Coordinates of C-alpha atoms (C1' of nucleotides) in Angstrom, one line a residue:
Chain A
M661 CA 4.6 11.9 27.7
V662 CA 5.8 10.4 31.0
T663 CA 9.3 11.3 31.9
L664 CA 11.4 8.5 33.3
R665 CA 13.8 9.1 36.2
L666 CA 16.7 6.7 36.6
T667 CA 19.5 6.4 39.0
N668 CA 22.6 6.7 36.9
T669 CA 25.6 4.9 38.4
R670 CA 27.9 7.2 36.4
T671 CA 26.7 10.3 38.1
R672 CA 25.3 8.7 41.3
R673 CA 22.2 10.7 40.9
K674 CA 18.6 10.2 39.9
E675 CA 18.2 11.9 36.6
D676 CA 15.5 12.6 34.0
F677 CA 15.9 10.2 31.1
R678 CA 16.2 12.0 27.8
P679 CA 16.8 9.5 25.0
I680 CA 19.4 10.4 22.3
D681 CA 16.7 9.5 19.7
P682 CA 13.2 9.0 20.9
A683 CA 12.5 7.1 17.7
D684 CA 15.1 4.5 18.7
V685 CA 15.8 4.2 22.4
R686 CA 18.8 1.9 22.8
M687 CA 19.7 -0.3 25.7
Y688 CA 22.4 -2.9 26.3
V689 CA 22.3 -5.4 29.1
C690 CA 25.1 -7.9 29.9
G691 CA 23.8 -11.4 29.4
P692 CA 25.0 -14.7 30.7
T693 CA 28.0 -16.9 30.2
V694 CA 26.4 -19.9 28.7
Y695 CA 28.1 -22.8 30.5
D696 CA 25.2 -24.0 32.6
R697 CA 21.6 -23.4 33.6
A698 CA 20.9 -19.8 34.8
H699 CA 20.7 -19.7 38.6
L700 CA 18.3 -17.5 40.5
G701 CA 20.8 -14.6 40.7
N702 CA 21.2 -14.6 37.0
A703 CA 17.4 -14.0 36.7
R704 CA 17.3 -10.8 38.7
P705 CA 18.8 -8.4 36.1
V706 CA 16.7 -10.1 33.5
V707 CA 13.5 -9.3 35.3
V708 CA 14.6 -5.9 36.4
F709 CA 15.6 -4.8 32.9
D710 CA 12.6 -6.5 31.4
V711 CA 10.4 -4.2 33.5
L712 CA 12.4 -1.2 32.1
Y713 CA 12.1 -2.6 28.6
R714 CA 8.4 -2.9 29.0
L715 CA 8.2 0.6 30.4
L716 CA 10.3 2.1 27.5
R717 CA 8.1 0.2 25.0
H718 CA 5.0 1.7 26.7
V719 CA 6.3 5.2 26.7
Y720 CA 8.1 5.4 23.3
G721 CA 6.3 2.6 21.4
P722 CA 7.6 -1.0 20.9
E723 CA 9.1 -0.2 17.5
H724 CA 11.1 2.6 18.9
V725 CA 13.0 0.6 21.5
T726 CA 16.1 -1.5 20.9
Y727 CA 17.2 -3.9 23.6
V728 CA 20.3 -6.0 23.1
R729 CA 21.4 -8.7 25.5
N730 CA 24.4 -10.8 24.7
F731 CA 25.5 -14.3 25.2
T732 CA 29.1 -14.9 26.3
D733 CA 29.9 -18.1 24.5
V734 CA 33.6 -18.1 24.8
D735 CA 34.8 -18.8 28.3
D736 CA 37.1 -21.1 30.2
K737 CA 34.1 -22.7 32.1
I738 CA 32.5 -23.6 28.8
N739 CA 35.8 -25.1 27.7
A740 CA 36.1 -27.0 30.9
E741 CA 32.6 -28.5 30.6
A742 CA 33.3 -29.6 27.0
L743 CA 36.6 -31.1 27.9
R744 CA 34.9 -33.0 30.8
R745 CA 32.4 -34.4 28.4
Q746 CA 35.0 -35.4 25.9
K747 CA 37.0 -37.2 28.7
A748 CA 33.7 -38.9 29.7
G749 CA 33.6 -40.4 26.3
A750 CA 31.3 -38.0 24.4
P751 CA 31.8 -38.2 20.6
G752 CA 32.9 -35.3 18.5
T753 CA 35.7 -32.8 18.4
L754 CA 36.1 -30.4 21.3
E755 CA 34.9 -27.6 19.2
A756 CA 31.7 -29.5 18.4
L757 CA 31.2 -30.2 22.1
I758 CA 31.7 -26.6 23.0
H759 CA 29.2 -25.6 20.3
Q760 CA 26.8 -28.2 21.6
R761 CA 27.1 -27.0 25.1
T762 CA 26.5 -23.3 24.3
E763 CA 23.6 -24.2 22.0
E764 CA 21.8 -26.2 24.7
T765 CA 22.5 -23.6 27.4
I766 CA 21.2 -20.8 25.2
A767 CA 18.0 -22.8 24.6
W768 CA 17.6 -23.4 28.3
Y769 CA 18.2 -19.8 29.1
H770 CA 15.5 -18.6 26.7
A771 CA 13.1 -21.2 28.0
D772 CA 13.7 -20.3 31.6
M773 CA 13.5 -16.5 31.1
D774 CA 10.4 -16.9 29.0
A775 CA 8.9 -18.7 32.0
L776 CA 9.7 -15.6 34.1
G777 CA 7.6 -13.5 31.7
A778 CA 10.7 -11.7 30.3
L779 CA 10.2 -10.5 26.7
R780 CA 12.9 -11.4 24.2
P781 CA 15.3 -8.6 23.3
S782 CA 14.5 -6.9 20.0
I783 CA 15.8 -4.4 17.6
K784 CA 13.2 -1.7 17.0
G785 CA 10.6 -4.1 18.3
V786 CA 11.7 -7.0 16.0
V787 CA 12.9 -10.0 17.9
S788 CA 15.9 -11.6 16.2
E789 CA 19.1 -13.5 16.9
K790 CA 20.9 -10.1 16.4
A791 CA 19.2 -8.8 19.5
A792 CA 20.7 -11.7 21.5
P793 CA 24.1 -11.7 19.9
R794 CA 26.8 -14.3 20.6
A795 CA 30.3 -13.2 21.3
T796 CA 31.8 -15.7 18.8
D797 CA 29.9 -14.0 16.0
F798 CA 31.7 -10.8 16.7
V799 CA 35.3 -11.8 17.0
A800 CA 36.2 -9.9 13.8
Q801 CA 34.8 -6.7 15.2
M802 CA 36.7 -7.3 18.4
I803 CA 40.0 -7.8 16.6
T804 CA 39.3 -4.6 14.7
M805 CA 38.7 -2.7 17.9
I806 CA 41.8 -4.1 19.6
D807 CA 43.9 -3.2 16.6
G808 CA 42.6 0.3 16.7
L809 CA 43.4 0.5 20.4
I810 CA 47.0 -0.5 19.7
D811 CA 47.2 2.1 17.0
K812 CA 46.1 4.8 19.3
G813 CA 48.5 3.7 22.0
H814 CA 45.9 2.4 24.4
A815 CA 46.9 -1.2 24.1
Y816 CA 50.0 -3.2 23.6
A817 CA 50.9 -6.8 22.5
A818 CA 53.1 -8.8 24.9
N819 CA 53.8 -12.4 25.2
G820 CA 51.0 -13.5 22.8
H821 CA 48.6 -11.3 24.8
V822 CA 47.2 -7.9 24.1
L823 CA 46.7 -5.8 27.1
F824 CA 44.8 -2.6 27.7
R825 CA 47.0 0.2 29.0
V826 CA 44.9 1.4 31.9
R827 CA 47.1 4.4 32.6
S828 CA 46.4 5.7 29.1
Y829 CA 42.7 6.4 30.1
Q830 CA 42.4 9.2 32.5
D831 CA 38.9 8.5 33.6
Y832 CA 39.5 4.9 34.5
G833 CA 37.7 4.1 37.8
K834 CA 35.2 6.9 37.5
L835 CA 32.2 4.6 37.1
S836 CA 33.0 2.5 40.2
G837 CA 34.5 5.3 42.2
R838 CA 37.9 3.9 42.6
S839 CA 41.4 5.2 41.9
V840 CA 43.9 3.1 40.2
D841 CA 46.4 3.8 42.9
D842 CA 44.1 2.8 45.7
M843 CA 43.4 -0.5 43.9
I844 CA 47.0 -1.3 43.6
A845 CA 47.4 -0.4 47.2
G846 CA 44.7 -3.0 47.9
A847 CA 47.1 -5.5 46.2
R848 CA 44.5 -7.8 44.8
V849 CA 45.5 -7.5 41.2
E850 CA 46.9 -10.2 39.2
V851 CA 50.6 -9.7 38.5
A852 CA 51.9 -11.0 35.3
P853 CA 55.5 -10.3 34.3
F854 CA 54.6 -9.1 30.8
K855 CA 52.2 -6.4 32.1
E856 CA 53.4 -2.9 31.9
D857 CA 51.2 -2.1 34.9
P858 CA 49.5 -4.5 37.3
M859 CA 46.1 -2.9 36.5
D860 CA 46.3 -3.6 32.8
F861 CA 43.8 -6.1 31.6
V862 CA 43.6 -8.6 28.8
L863 CA 42.0 -7.8 25.5
W864 CA 43.3 -10.9 23.7
K865 CA 45.0 -14.1 24.9
P866 CA 46.6 -17.0 23.2
S867 CA 44.8 -20.3 22.9
S868 CA 46.3 -23.7 23.4
G869 CA 45.3 -26.7 21.3
E870 CA 42.5 -27.6 23.6
E871 CA 41.0 -24.2 23.6
P872 CA 38.9 -22.5 20.9
G873 CA 40.9 -20.0 19.0
W874 CA 40.7 -17.5 16.1
D875 CA 43.5 -16.3 13.9
S876 CA 44.6 -12.7 14.7
P877 CA 47.5 -10.4 14.1
W878 CA 48.8 -11.7 17.5
G879 CA 48.5 -15.3 16.7
K880 CA 45.8 -17.9 17.3
G881 CA 43.9 -16.8 20.4
R882 CA 40.6 -15.7 21.9
P883 CA 39.2 -12.5 23.2
G884 CA 39.3 -11.3 26.8
W885 CA 36.0 -11.1 28.5
H886 CA 35.3 -7.3 28.4
I887 CA 36.0 -6.6 24.8
E888 CA 33.0 -8.5 23.5
C889 CA 30.4 -6.1 25.1
S890 CA 32.3 -3.1 23.7
A891 CA 32.4 -4.5 20.2
M892 CA 28.8 -5.8 20.1
A893 CA 27.4 -2.6 21.6
H894 CA 29.2 -0.5 19.1
E895 CA 28.2 -2.7 16.2
L896 CA 24.5 -3.0 17.1
L897 CA 23.8 0.3 19.0
G898 CA 26.4 2.7 17.7
E899 CA 29.1 4.9 19.4
S900 CA 26.5 6.4 21.7
F901 CA 23.5 4.8 23.2
D902 CA 21.1 5.4 26.0
I903 CA 21.3 2.7 28.7
H904 CA 23.7 0.1 29.8
G905 CA 22.6 -2.3 32.5
G906 CA 23.8 -5.3 34.5
G907 CA 24.4 -6.6 38.0
L908 CA 26.3 -4.6 40.5
D909 CA 29.0 -7.1 40.5
L910 CA 29.8 -6.2 36.9
Q911 CA 30.4 -2.5 37.8
F912 CA 34.0 -3.3 38.4
P913 CA 35.9 -4.5 36.6
H914 CA 33.7 -5.4 33.7
H915 CA 31.9 -2.2 33.0
E916 CA 34.8 -0.1 34.0
N917 CA 36.9 -1.9 31.4
E918 CA 34.1 -1.7 28.8
I919 CA 34.0 2.1 29.2
A920 CA 37.8 2.4 29.0
Q921 CA 37.9 0.3 25.8
S922 CA 35.0 2.0 24.1
A923 CA 35.9 5.5 25.1
C924 CA 39.5 5.1 23.8
A925 CA 38.4 3.3 20.6
H926 CA 35.6 5.7 19.8
P927 CA 36.6 9.0 21.4
H928 CA 33.8 10.9 19.8
G929 CA 31.1 8.7 21.2
D930 CA 29.6 8.7 24.7
F931 CA 29.3 4.9 24.8
A932 CA 26.4 4.5 27.3
R933 CA 24.9 7.6 28.8
V934 CA 23.0 6.0 31.7
W935 CA 24.4 3.1 33.7
L936 CA 22.1 1.0 35.8
H937 CA 23.1 -1.6 38.2
N938 CA 20.8 -4.0 40.1
E939 CA 21.8 -5.1 43.6
M940 CA 22.5 -8.8 44.3
L941 CA 20.3 -11.6 45.3
Q942 CA 20.3 -13.5 48.6
V943 CA 18.6 -16.6 49.8
E944 CA 17.1 -16.6 53.3
G945 CA 19.4 -13.7 54.2
K946 CA 22.6 -15.2 52.9
K947 CA 24.5 -15.0 49.7
M948 CA 23.5 -17.8 47.4
S949 CA 26.5 -20.1 47.0
K950 CA 27.2 -23.7 46.4
S951 CA 29.2 -24.0 49.6
L952 CA 26.3 -22.9 51.7
G953 CA 24.0 -25.4 50.0
N954 CA 21.5 -22.7 49.1
F955 CA 22.3 -22.6 45.4
F956 CA 19.6 -23.3 42.9
T957 CA 18.6 -22.6 39.3
V958 CA 15.5 -21.0 37.9
R959 CA 14.7 -24.4 36.5
D960 CA 14.9 -26.0 39.9
L961 CA 12.2 -23.7 41.1
L962 CA 10.0 -24.2 38.1
D963 CA 10.4 -28.0 38.4
Q964 CA 9.2 -27.7 42.0
G965 CA 6.0 -26.3 40.7
I966 CA 6.7 -22.7 41.5
P967 CA 5.3 -20.7 38.5
G968 CA 7.6 -18.2 36.8
E969 CA 5.1 -15.5 37.6
V970 CA 5.5 -16.1 41.3
I971 CA 9.3 -15.8 41.0
R972 CA 8.8 -12.6 39.0
Y973 CA 6.4 -11.2 41.7
V974 CA 8.9 -11.9 44.4
F975 CA 11.6 -10.1 42.4
L976 CA 9.3 -7.1 41.9
M977 CA 8.6 -6.9 45.7
T978 CA 12.1 -5.4 46.1
H979 CA 13.5 -2.3 44.5
Y980 CA 16.3 -3.1 42.1
R981 CA 18.9 -1.2 43.9
S982 CA 18.4 -3.0 47.2
P983 CA 19.6 -6.5 47.9
M984 CA 16.8 -9.0 47.3
D985 CA 16.2 -11.8 49.6
W986 CA 14.5 -14.9 48.2
T987 CA 12.5 -16.6 51.1
A988 CA 9.9 -19.2 51.3
E989 CA 7.6 -16.7 53.0
K990 CA 7.7 -14.3 50.1
R991 CA 7.0 -17.1 47.7
V992 CA 3.8 -17.9 49.7
V993 CA 2.7 -14.2 49.7
A994 CA 3.4 -14.0 45.9
T995 CA 1.4 -17.1 45.2
T996 CA -1.6 -15.9 47.3
K997 CA -1.6 -12.5 45.7
L998 CA -1.4 -13.7 42.1
E999 CA -4.1 -16.2 42.7
D1000 CA -6.4 -13.4 44.1
Y1001 CA -5.7 -11.3 41.0
L1002 CA -6.3 -14.1 38.7
A1003 CA -9.5 -15.2 40.3
L1004 CA -11.0 -11.8 40.8
G1005 CA -9.8 -10.4 37.4
E1006 CA -11.3 -13.4 35.7
R1007 CA -14.5 -13.0 37.5
F1008 CA -15.1 -9.3 37.3
A1009 CA -13.1 -7.9 34.4
D1010 CA -14.3 -7.7 30.8
L1011 CA -11.4 -9.4 29.1
E1012 CA -12.2 -7.9 25.7
K1013 CA -12.3 -4.4 27.1
A1014 CA -9.2 -5.1 29.3
R1015 CA -7.2 -5.7 26.1
Q1016 CA -8.1 -2.2 24.9
T1017 CA -7.3 -0.7 28.3
E1018 CA -4.1 1.1 29.2
P1019 CA -2.1 0.0 32.3
A1020 CA -3.0 2.1 35.3
P1021 CA -1.3 5.5 35.3
E1022 CA -0.4 5.1 39.0
V1023 CA 1.6 2.0 38.1
I1024 CA 3.3 3.7 35.2
D1025 CA 4.2 6.7 37.4
A1026 CA 5.6 4.3 40.1
L1027 CA 7.8 2.6 37.5
A1028 CA 8.8 5.9 35.9
D1029 CA 10.3 6.9 39.2
D1030 CA 13.4 4.8 39.0
L1031 CA 11.5 1.6 38.6
N1032 CA 9.7 1.5 41.9
T1033 CA 8.3 -1.9 41.4
H1034 CA 7.2 -2.3 45.0
L1035 CA 5.1 0.8 44.8
A1036 CA 3.7 -0.5 41.5
I1037 CA 2.7 -3.7 43.2
T1038 CA 0.9 -1.9 46.0
E1039 CA -1.0 0.1 43.4
L1040 CA -2.3 -3.3 42.1
D1041 CA -4.0 -3.8 45.4
K1042 CA -5.5 -0.4 45.2
L1043 CA -6.9 -1.2 41.7
L1044 CA -8.4 -4.3 43.3
G1045 CA -9.8 -2.4 46.3
N1046 CA -11.4 0.2 44.0
A1047 CA -12.8 -2.5 41.7
R1048 CA -10.9 -1.2 38.6
W1049 CA -11.0 -4.6 37.2
N1050 CA -10.2 -3.9 33.5
E1051 CA -7.2 -1.8 34.5
L1052 CA -6.1 -4.4 37.0
V1053 CA -6.0 -7.0 34.3
A1054 CA -4.4 -4.7 31.7
T1055 CA -1.7 -3.7 34.3
L1056 CA -1.0 -7.3 35.3
N1057 CA -0.5 -8.1 31.6
F1058 CA 1.7 -5.1 31.2
L1059 CA 3.9 -6.0 34.2
G1060 CA 4.3 -9.5 32.8
L1061 CA 2.8 -11.0 36.0
I1062 CA -0.4 -12.4 34.4
P1063 CA -0.7 -12.2 30.6
F1064 CA -4.2 -11.8 29.1
K1065 CA -3.8 -15.4 28.0
G1066 CA -3.6 -16.5 31.7
F1067 CA -7.0 -15.0 32.4
E1068 CA -8.5 -16.5 29.3
E1069 CA -7.2 -20.0 30.2
R1070 CA -8.6 -19.6 33.7
R1071 CA -12.0 -18.7 32.3
A1072 CA -12.0 -21.6 29.9
K1073 CA -11.0 -23.9 32.8
L1074 CA -13.8 -22.6 35.0
T1075 CA -16.3 -23.1 32.2
R1076 CA -15.3 -26.7 32.0
S1077 CA -15.4 -27.0 35.8
A1078 CA -18.8 -25.5 35.9
A1079 CA -20.0 -28.2 33.6
E1080 CA -18.6 -30.9 35.9
L1081 CA -20.5 -29.3 38.8
T1082 CA -23.8 -29.3 37.0
G1083 CA -26.5 -30.5 39.4
V1084 CA -24.2 -30.7 42.4
T1085 CA -25.0 -27.1 43.5
E1086 CA -28.7 -27.9 43.4
R1087 CA -28.2 -31.2 45.3
L1088 CA -26.3 -29.5 48.0
A1089 CA -28.9 -26.7 48.3
A1090 CA -31.6 -29.3 48.6
L1091 CA -29.8 -31.3 51.2
R1092 CA -29.2 -28.1 53.2
T1093 CA -32.8 -27.1 53.0
A1094 CA -33.8 -30.5 54.4
A1095 CA -31.2 -30.3 57.0
M1096 CA -32.3 -26.9 58.2
A1097 CA -35.7 -28.5 59.0
S1098 CA -34.4 -31.8 60.5
K1099 CA -31.3 -30.2 62.2
D1100 CA -29.3 -33.1 61.0
F1101 CA -26.5 -31.7 58.9
S1102 CA -24.4 -34.9 58.5
A1103 CA -25.4 -35.4 54.8
V1104 CA -24.6 -31.7 54.0
D1105 CA -21.3 -31.8 55.7
A1106 CA -20.3 -35.1 54.0
L1107 CA -21.0 -33.6 50.5
K1108 CA -19.3 -30.3 51.5
S1109 CA -16.2 -32.2 52.7
A1110 CA -16.1 -34.2 49.4
L1111 CA -16.3 -31.0 47.4
I1112 CA -13.6 -29.3 49.4
A1113 CA -11.4 -32.4 49.0
A1114 CA -12.0 -32.1 45.2
G1115 CA -10.7 -28.5 45.3
V1116 CA -14.1 -26.7 45.2
E1117 CA -14.7 -23.7 47.4
V1118 CA -18.1 -24.1 49.1
Q1119 CA -19.9 -20.8 49.9
M1120 CA -23.2 -21.1 51.8
S1121 CA -25.2 -18.1 52.9
K1122 CA -28.8 -17.5 53.7
D1123 CA -29.2 -16.5 50.0
G1124 CA -28.2 -19.9 48.8
V1125 CA -25.3 -22.1 47.9
E1126 CA -22.4 -21.3 45.5
L1127 CA -19.7 -23.5 44.3
V1128 CA -16.4 -22.0 43.1
P1129 CA -13.9 -24.4 41.6
G1130 CA -10.4 -23.5 42.9
P1131 CA -7.1 -23.8 41.0
D1132 CA -6.7 -27.4 42.2
F1133 CA -10.1 -28.5 41.2
D1134 CA -10.1 -32.2 40.3
P1135 CA -13.4 -33.4 38.7
A1136 CA -12.2 -37.0 39.0
K1137 CA -12.7 -36.7 42.7
L1138 CA -16.4 -36.0 42.2
E1139 CA -17.1 -39.2 40.3
A1140 CA -17.8 -41.0 43.6
L1141 CA -20.6 -38.6 44.3
K1142 CA -22.6 -39.3 41.2
Chain B
rG1242 C1' 43.6 -3.3 53.7
rG1243 C1' 40.7 -0.1 49.6
rC1244 C1' 35.8 1.3 47.7
rG1245 C1' 30.4 1.3 48.0
rG1246 C1' 25.4 0.1 50.0
rG1247 C1' 22.2 -0.9 54.0
rU1248 C1' 19.8 -1.0 59.2
rU1249 C1' 11.7 1.0 59.3
rG1250 C1' 6.1 -2.2 63.3
rG1251 C1' 5.5 -10.0 64.1
rC1252 C1' 7.2 -10.5 58.6
rG1253 C1' 7.9 -8.1 53.7
rG1254 C1' 8.6 -3.1 52.2
rA1255 C1' 7.8 2.4 50.3
rG1256 C1' 7.3 7.6 50.2
rA1257 C1' 7.5 12.3 52.5
rG1258 C1' 11.2 17.6 57.2
rG1259 C1' 5.4 18.5 60.3
rU1260 C1' -0.9 14.9 57.9
rU1261 C1' -3.1 6.6 58.1
rA1262 C1' 1.9 4.1 53.4
rC1263 C1' 0.6 -0.5 51.7
rG1264 C1' 0.5 -5.9 51.8
rC1265 C1' 0.7 -10.4 54.8
rA1266 C1' 0.0 -12.2 59.7
rG1267 C1' -2.5 -10.9 64.5
rC1268 C1' -6.7 -9.1 67.4
rG1269 C1' -12.1 -7.5 67.8
rG1270 C1' -16.8 -7.5 65.3
rA1271 C1' -20.6 -8.4 61.3
rU1272 C1' -22.2 -12.6 58.5
rU1273 C1' -22.7 -18.4 58.6
rG1274 C1' -26.4 -24.4 61.0
rC1275 C1' -20.8 -24.9 61.3
rA1276 C1' -17.2 -23.2 58.0
rA1277 C1' -15.2 -20.7 53.8
rA1278 C1' -15.3 -16.2 51.3
rU1279 C1' -16.4 -11.2 52.1
rC1280 C1' -17.0 -6.6 54.8
rC1281 C1' -16.0 -3.2 59.0
rG1282 C1' -12.7 -1.8 62.8
rU1283 C1' -7.9 -2.1 65.4
rG1284 C1' -2.9 -2.4 68.1
rA1285 C1' 2.2 -2.2 66.6
rA1286 C1' 8.0 1.2 63.8
rG1287 C1' 12.0 3.8 62.2
rA1288 C1' 19.8 0.2 65.0
rU1289 C1' 22.6 3.4 68.8
rC1290 C1' 24.5 8.2 70.2
rG1291 C1' 24.9 13.3 69.1
rG1292 C1' 24.0 17.7 65.8
rU1293 C1' 20.9 21.1 62.5
rU1294 C1' 15.6 22.7 63.1
rC1295 C1' 10.0 25.6 66.0
rG1296 C1' 9.7 20.3 64.6
rA1297 C1' 13.4 14.4 62.0
rU1298 C1' 12.0 8.0 61.1
rU1299 C1' 13.0 11.6 56.8
rC1300 C1' 19.1 16.2 56.6
rC1301 C1' 24.4 16.0 58.8
rG1302 C1' 28.2 13.3 61.8
rA1303 C1' 29.9 9.3 64.8
rU1304 C1' 29.3 4.2 66.7
rA1305 C1' 27.6 -0.8 66.2
rC1306 C1' 26.0 -4.5 63.1
rC1307 C1' 25.0 -6.5 58.2
rC1308 C1' 26.0 -7.0 52.9
rG1309 C1' 28.5 -6.4 48.2
rC1310 C1' 32.7 -5.4 45.0
rC1311 C1' 38.1 -5.4 44.7
rU1312 C1' 39.2 -13.1 42.7
rC1313 C1' 36.5 -13.2 34.2
rC1314 C1' 30.1 -15.8 40.4
rA1315 C1' 24.6 -11.5 37.6

RNA sequence: GGCGGGUUGGCGGAGAGGUUACGCAGCGGAUUGCAAAUCCGUGAAGAUCGGUUCGAUUCCGAUACCCGCCUCCA
């Protein structure tokens, strides 16, 4: 069995991956706050951890992998959007508007991530709502956890809030490599009069009438951000699980706080053994931000006609622990490459056999070495160069770049196109033979130009004429020729 | 201010203390009525300065520059 090696943020080292239970390898990844369409940066961890998920499924078997990715559906930005809609005259209670907003955002998210070829999270291979849990479905577990933390002296209620007592957890800061004292010296912590210590963070906060709230021992309120992941991971994956992932920006404070809460609430568990963080995304060398005007969503790109596979390929070009730069040039390269793979795979692979073929071992090895997706992609070119067509197709499917279905659709399309081109090849060949004798190529060139304009690739050699319909083949443009 | 990461040929981007990365683009050639596609060949690198070493782009240190987090933006 292939041994995976992963760079564990917790130890800052690349380590052999040994699952707690090979029959149920468990991974948790922080999902989105569902207040709006996912932007391109949101998509990077999704693709990165989808590759890991696929690799784990390959190595341990799909039914032996559990992947949970949450939805944060309680958040001030969601409340703000719902309130804005209400003020704009939308009917219904605020609660209903919040619900409506989170529902539609979750549906968008799934659709957009599906388009990127990301598999849905699953529990032991079974896709379900539970594998994509919503924070609001786990408030009771959060309250229980907070209550336990108060009992153990790791948290305290003050002023309608419950705060985590950071000084009560000795290892606080270990994941992100910071010391509490240094951070306070940095003086960028929110100071609230009711905090015992400026570093203490909120587990529970009171809700006003306009905000969603749940009854709790500390009054009507809502959970702080970090507690949801601790509660859901515990409920769905247990006290100890294998992998916890997310963007590097979550390393501090979110993941640090998750660890503190979980370690203190469940001192006998390990919480997550391996922590993985993907670097951030840039656009043309700069941070994507609304102020720079280079902010866009996944849906924006899809609507521009950029296929999800192209976005995915561009992501895979860069190792997950390096900043990734989204550029127009990379998009072109990705488009060209994928088109080559699709055209050549369709032409030379046996699709039936490809379905029975394992992904290329070189690619598995590349991914097993800390998800070296770039190396994996260069291996695709070698498969192509060595005419290992069935493996190429199987590997493209495995990587989520071109599913088997994509090749089949291309084949069906070509079959239809070939029917449209019936007779044209012979006509062109005849014209060319005549032209060879008369030295007047005008009729040949006219037909050739028309074919190219219709999206047909014209290949003429001394052996004859071949017409290959391209991806943009439009039979309607051939009507005039008939 | 604190903490962390990075700097490779025109572009993207890896691995390895000593042997061609690879891809895209470029250039030369084969082929073609002209093209396209394909094939063959080919130039080009390791931010700067110092150290360790028989030997460093690869290890160590410093400098410069870039980036991220510290502000519930992944």
